[in-house]
PDB file of C-alpha atoms in Angstrom:
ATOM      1  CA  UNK A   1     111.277  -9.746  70.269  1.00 60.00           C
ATOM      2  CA  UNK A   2     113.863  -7.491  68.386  1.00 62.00           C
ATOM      3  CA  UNK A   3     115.734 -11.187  67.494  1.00 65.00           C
ATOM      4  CA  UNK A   4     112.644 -12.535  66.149  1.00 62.00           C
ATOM      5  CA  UNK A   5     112.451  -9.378  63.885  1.00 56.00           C
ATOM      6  CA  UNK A   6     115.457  -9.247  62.851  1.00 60.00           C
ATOM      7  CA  UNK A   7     115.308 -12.657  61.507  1.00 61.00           C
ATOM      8  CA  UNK A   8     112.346 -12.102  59.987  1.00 61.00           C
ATOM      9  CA  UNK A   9     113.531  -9.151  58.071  1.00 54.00           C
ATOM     10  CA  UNK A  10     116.434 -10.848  56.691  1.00 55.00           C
ATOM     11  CA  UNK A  11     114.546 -13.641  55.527  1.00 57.00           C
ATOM     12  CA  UNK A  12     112.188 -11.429  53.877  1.00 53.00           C
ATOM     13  CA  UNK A  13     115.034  -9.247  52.430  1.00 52.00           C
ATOM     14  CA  UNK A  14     116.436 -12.754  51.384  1.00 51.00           C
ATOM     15  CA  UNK A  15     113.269 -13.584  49.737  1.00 49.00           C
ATOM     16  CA  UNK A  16     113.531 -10.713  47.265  1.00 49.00           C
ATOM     17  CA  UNK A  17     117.227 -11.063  46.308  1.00 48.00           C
ATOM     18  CA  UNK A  18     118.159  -7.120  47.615  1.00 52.00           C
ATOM     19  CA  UNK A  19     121.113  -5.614  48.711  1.00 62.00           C
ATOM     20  CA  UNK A  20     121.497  -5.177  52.411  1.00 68.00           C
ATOM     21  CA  UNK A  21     123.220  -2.306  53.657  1.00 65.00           C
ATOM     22  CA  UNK A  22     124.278  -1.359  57.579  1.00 66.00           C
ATOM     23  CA  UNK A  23     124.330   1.803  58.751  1.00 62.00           C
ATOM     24  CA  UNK A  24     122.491   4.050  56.396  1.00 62.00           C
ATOM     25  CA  UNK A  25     120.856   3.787  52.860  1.00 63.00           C
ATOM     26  CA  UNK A  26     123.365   4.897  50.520  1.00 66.00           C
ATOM     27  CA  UNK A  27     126.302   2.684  51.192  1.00 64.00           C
ATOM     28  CA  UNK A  28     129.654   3.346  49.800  1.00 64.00           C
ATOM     29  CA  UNK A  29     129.322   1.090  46.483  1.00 65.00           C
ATOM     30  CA  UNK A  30     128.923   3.258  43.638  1.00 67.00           C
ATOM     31  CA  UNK A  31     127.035   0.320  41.758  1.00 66.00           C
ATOM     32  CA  UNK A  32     125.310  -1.610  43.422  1.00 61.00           C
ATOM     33  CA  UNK A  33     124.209  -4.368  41.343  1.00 66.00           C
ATOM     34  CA  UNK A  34     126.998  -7.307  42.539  1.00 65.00           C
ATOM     35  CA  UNK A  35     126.884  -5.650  46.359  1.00 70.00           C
ATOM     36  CA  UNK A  36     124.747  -8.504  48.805  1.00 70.00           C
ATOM     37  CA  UNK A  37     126.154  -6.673  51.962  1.00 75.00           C
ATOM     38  CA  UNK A  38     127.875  -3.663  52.094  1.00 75.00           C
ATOM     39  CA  UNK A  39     128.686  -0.912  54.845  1.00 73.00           C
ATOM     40  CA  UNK A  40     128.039   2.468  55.683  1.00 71.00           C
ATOM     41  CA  UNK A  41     130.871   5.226  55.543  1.00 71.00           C
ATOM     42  CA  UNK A  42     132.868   5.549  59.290  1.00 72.00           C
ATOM     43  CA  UNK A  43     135.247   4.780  61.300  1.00 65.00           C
ATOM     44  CA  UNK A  44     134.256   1.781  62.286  1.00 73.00           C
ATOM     45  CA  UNK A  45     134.784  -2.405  60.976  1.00 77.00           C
ATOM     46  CA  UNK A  46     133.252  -5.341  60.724  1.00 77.00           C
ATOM     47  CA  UNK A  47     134.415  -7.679  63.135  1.00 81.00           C
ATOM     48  CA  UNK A  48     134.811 -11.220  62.836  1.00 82.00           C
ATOM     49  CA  UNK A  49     134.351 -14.014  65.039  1.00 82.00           C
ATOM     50  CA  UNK A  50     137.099 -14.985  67.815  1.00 83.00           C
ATOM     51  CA  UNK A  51     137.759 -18.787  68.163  1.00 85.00           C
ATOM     52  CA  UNK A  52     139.225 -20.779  70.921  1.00 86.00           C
ATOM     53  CA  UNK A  53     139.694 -23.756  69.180  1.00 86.00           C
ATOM     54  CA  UNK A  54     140.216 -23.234  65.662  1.00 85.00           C
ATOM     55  CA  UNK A  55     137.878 -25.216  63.932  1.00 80.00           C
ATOM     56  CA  UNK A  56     139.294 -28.895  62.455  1.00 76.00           C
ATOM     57  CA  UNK A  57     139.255 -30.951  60.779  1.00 75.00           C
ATOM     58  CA  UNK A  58     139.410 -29.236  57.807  1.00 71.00           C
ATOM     59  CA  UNK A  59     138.181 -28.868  54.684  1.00 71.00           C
ATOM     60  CA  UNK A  60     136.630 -26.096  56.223  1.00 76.00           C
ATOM     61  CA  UNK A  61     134.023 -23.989  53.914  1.00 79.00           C
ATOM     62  CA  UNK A  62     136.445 -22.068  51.995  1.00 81.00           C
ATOM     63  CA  UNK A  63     136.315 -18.052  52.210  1.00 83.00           C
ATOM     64  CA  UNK A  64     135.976 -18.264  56.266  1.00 84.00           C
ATOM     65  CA  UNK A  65     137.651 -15.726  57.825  1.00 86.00           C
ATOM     66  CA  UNK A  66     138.032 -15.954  61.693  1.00 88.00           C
ATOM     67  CA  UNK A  67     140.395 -14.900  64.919  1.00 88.00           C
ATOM     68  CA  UNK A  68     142.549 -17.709  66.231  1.00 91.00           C
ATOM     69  CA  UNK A  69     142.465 -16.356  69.263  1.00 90.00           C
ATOM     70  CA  UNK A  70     143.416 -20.334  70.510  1.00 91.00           C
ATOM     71  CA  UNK A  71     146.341 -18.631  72.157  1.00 92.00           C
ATOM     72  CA  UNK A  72     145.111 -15.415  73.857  1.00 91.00           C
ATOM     73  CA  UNK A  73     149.141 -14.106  73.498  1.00 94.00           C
ATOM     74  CA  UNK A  74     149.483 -15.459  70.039  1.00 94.00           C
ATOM     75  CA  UNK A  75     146.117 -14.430  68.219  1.00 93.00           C
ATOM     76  CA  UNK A  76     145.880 -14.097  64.775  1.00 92.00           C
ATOM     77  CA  UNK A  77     143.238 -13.483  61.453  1.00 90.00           C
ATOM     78  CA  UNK A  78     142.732 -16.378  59.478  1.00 90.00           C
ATOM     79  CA  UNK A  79     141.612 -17.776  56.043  1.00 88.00           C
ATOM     80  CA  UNK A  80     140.127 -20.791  55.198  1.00 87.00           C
ATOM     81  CA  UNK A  81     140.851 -21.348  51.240  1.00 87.00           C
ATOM     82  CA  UNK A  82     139.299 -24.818  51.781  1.00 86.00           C
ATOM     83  CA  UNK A  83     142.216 -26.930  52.483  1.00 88.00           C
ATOM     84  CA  UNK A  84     144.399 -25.053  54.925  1.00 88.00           C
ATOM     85  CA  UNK A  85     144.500 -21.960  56.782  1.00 90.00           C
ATOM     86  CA  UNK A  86     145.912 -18.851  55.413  1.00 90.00           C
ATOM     87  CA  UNK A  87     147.608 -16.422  58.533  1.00 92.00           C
ATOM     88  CA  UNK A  88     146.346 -12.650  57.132  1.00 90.00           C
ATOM     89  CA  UNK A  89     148.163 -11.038  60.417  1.00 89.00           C
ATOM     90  CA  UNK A  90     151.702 -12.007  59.382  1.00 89.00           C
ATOM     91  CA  UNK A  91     152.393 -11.469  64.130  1.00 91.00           C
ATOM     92  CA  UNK A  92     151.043 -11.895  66.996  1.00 93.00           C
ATOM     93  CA  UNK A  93     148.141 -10.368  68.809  1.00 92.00           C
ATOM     94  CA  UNK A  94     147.143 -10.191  72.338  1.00 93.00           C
ATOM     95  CA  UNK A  95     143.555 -10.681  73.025  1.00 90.00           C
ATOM     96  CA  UNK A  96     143.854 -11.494  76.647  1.00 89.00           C
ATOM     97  CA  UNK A  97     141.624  -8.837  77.842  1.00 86.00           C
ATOM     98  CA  UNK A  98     139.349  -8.987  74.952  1.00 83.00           C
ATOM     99  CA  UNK A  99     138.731 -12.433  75.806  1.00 80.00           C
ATOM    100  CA  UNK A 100     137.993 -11.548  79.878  1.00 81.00           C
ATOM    101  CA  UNK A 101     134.846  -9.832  78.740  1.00 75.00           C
ATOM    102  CA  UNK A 102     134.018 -12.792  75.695  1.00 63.00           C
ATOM    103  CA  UNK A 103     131.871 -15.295  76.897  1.00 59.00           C
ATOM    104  CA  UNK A 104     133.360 -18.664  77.535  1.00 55.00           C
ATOM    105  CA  UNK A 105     131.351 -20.677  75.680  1.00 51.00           C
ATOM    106  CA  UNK A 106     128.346 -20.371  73.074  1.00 49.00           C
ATOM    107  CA  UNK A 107     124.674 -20.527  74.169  1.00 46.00           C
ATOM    108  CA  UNK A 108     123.345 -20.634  70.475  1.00 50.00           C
ATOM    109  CA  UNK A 109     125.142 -23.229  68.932  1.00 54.00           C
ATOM    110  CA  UNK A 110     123.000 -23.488  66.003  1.00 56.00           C
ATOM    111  CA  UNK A 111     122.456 -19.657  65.663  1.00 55.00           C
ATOM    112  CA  UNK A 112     123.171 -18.357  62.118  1.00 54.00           C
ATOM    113  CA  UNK A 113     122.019 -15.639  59.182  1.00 60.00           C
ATOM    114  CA  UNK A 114     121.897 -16.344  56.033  1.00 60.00           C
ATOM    115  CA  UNK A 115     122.065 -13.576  53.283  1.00 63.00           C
ATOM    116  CA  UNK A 116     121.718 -15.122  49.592  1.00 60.00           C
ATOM    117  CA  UNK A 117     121.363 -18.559  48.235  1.00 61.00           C
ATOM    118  CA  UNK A 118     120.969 -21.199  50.206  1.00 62.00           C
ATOM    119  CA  UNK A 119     122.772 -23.715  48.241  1.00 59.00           C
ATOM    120  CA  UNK A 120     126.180 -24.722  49.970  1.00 56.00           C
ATOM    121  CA  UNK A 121     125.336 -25.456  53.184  1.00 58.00           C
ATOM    122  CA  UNK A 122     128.076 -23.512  54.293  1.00 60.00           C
ATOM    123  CA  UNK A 123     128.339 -23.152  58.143  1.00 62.00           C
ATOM    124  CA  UNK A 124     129.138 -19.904  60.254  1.00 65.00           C
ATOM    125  CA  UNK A 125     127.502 -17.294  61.895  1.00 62.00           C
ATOM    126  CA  UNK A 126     126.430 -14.765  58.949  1.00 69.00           C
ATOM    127  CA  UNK A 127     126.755 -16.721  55.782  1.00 71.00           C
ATOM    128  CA  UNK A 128     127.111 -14.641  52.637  1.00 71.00           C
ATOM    129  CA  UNK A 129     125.999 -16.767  49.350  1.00 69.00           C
ATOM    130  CA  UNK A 130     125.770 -15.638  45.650  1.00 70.00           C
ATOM    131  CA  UNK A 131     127.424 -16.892  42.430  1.00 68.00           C
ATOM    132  CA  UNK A 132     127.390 -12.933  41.337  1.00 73.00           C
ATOM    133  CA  UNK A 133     127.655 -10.276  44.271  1.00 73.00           C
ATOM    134  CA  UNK A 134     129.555  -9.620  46.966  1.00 76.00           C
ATOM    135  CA  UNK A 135     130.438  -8.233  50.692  1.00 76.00           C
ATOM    136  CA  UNK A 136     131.824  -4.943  50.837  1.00 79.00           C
ATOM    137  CA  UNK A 137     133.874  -4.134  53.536  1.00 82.00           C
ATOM    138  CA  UNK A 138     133.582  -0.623  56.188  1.00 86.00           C
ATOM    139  CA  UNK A 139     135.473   1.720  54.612  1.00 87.00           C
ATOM    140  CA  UNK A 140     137.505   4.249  56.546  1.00 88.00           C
ATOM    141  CA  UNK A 141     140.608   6.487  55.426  1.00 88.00           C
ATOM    142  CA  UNK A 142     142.873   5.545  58.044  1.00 90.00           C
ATOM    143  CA  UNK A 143     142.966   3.248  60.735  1.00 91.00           C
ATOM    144  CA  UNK A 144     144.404   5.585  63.167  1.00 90.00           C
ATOM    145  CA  UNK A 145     140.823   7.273  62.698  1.00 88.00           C
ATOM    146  CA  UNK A 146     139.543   4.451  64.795  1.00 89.00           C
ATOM    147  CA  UNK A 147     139.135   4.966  68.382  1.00 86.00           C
ATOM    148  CA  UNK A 148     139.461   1.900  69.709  1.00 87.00           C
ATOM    149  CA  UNK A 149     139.532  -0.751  67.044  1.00 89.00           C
ATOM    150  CA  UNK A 150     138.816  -4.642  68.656  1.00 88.00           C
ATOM    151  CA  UNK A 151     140.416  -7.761  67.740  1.00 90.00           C
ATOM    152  CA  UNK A 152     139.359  -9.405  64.674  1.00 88.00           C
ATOM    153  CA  UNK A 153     138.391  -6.089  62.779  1.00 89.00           C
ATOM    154  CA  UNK A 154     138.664  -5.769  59.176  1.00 89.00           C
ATOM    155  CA  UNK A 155     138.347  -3.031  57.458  1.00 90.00           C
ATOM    156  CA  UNK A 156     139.092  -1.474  53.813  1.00 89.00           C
ATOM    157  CA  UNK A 157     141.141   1.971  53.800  1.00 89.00           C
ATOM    158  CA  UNK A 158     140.227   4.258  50.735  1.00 87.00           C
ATOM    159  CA  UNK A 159     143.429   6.566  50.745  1.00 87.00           C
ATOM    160  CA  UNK A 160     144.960   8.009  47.668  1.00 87.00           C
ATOM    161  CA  UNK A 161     147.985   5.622  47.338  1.00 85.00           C
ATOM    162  CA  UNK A 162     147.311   3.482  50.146  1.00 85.00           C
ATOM    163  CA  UNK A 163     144.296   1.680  48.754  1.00 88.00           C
ATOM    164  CA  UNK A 164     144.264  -1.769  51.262  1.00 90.00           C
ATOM    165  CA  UNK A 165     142.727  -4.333  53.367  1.00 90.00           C
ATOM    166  CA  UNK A 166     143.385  -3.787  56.779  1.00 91.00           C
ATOM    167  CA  UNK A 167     143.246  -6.642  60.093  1.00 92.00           C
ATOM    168  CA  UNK A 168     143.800  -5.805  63.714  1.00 91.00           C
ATOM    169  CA  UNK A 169     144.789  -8.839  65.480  1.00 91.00           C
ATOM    170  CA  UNK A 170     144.383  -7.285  69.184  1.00 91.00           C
ATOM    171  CA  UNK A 171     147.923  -6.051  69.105  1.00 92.00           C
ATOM    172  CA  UNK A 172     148.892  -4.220  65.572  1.00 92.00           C
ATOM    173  CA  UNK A 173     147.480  -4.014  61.801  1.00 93.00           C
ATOM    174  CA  UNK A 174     148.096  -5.871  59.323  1.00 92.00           C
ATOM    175  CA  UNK A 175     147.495  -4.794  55.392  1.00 91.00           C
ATOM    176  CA  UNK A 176     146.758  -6.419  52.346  1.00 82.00           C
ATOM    177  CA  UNK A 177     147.463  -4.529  48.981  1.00 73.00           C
ATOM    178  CA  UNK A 178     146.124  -5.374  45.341  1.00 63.00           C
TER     179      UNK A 178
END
């Protein structure tokens, strides 16, 4: 029943073109008018999803992002920019025991959320579409804040002079500067 509503509320939200935000109702965008998704304040990330089998052939939909985690010793973040995958960890993870308590194998195959346009027929899990907005990431001033930070999290730190993206690939962090 709570599945059914939640779908139902994102469609509706959908419906009306509005901002979605997770968490609480302010957000951390200080305009909000190109935000689709965006994230409450915390130490916490979005995760993304873990792959066994990274998906091929490509062109895969450009702007996936994704855990390799095809060797549970060896996992990394990844970018599709259409063509090729793009390694955002720059080492290896280990995922091994995040992957004891992952189920094997996926019992909604056709399961996905759309937020936005429905134009490209993009495939994925939570699909982000708009021509003028965007996702914005958790925000958190350090990563150490993090308690226990799982594989595949992304986050943005917010830090006087260490404004970055930041990926945990299971093992370490890896970070992204403008």
């Amino acid at each position: 029943m709570k599945r059914i509503f939640t779908i139902i509320l994102l469609g509706a939200i959908t419906a009306f073109n509005a901002q979605v935000i997770i968490g609480d109702a302010l957000g951390t965008a200080t305009t909000k008018t190109s935000v689709l998704l965006e994230f409450a304040k915390g130490n916490k990330g979005l995760i993304v999803p873990y792959v066994r089998t990274l998906p091929a052939p490509l062109p895969i939909t450009a702007g996936t992002i994704l855990l390799d985690a095809s060797t549970a010793t060896a996992a990394r973040m990844k970018f599709s920019n259409g063509t090729s995958w793009i390694d955002l960890s720059g080492q290896d993870g280990n995922v091994t025991s995040a992957l004891t308590i992952q189920p094997s194998s996926v019992v909604e195959t056709g399961a996905k959320s759309i937020i936005g346009a429905r134009s490209s027929g993009a495939d994925g899990v939570l699909v982000l579409e708009s021509t003028t907005k965007a996702m914005v990431l958790p925000t958190v001033a350090d990563v150490q804040n993090i308690p226990s930070p799982s594989p595949g999290m992304m986050v943005y730190i917010n830090k006087t002079g260490a404004k970055r993206l930041a990926v945990f690939n299971g093992t370490t962090w890896a970070y992204w500067k403008p």
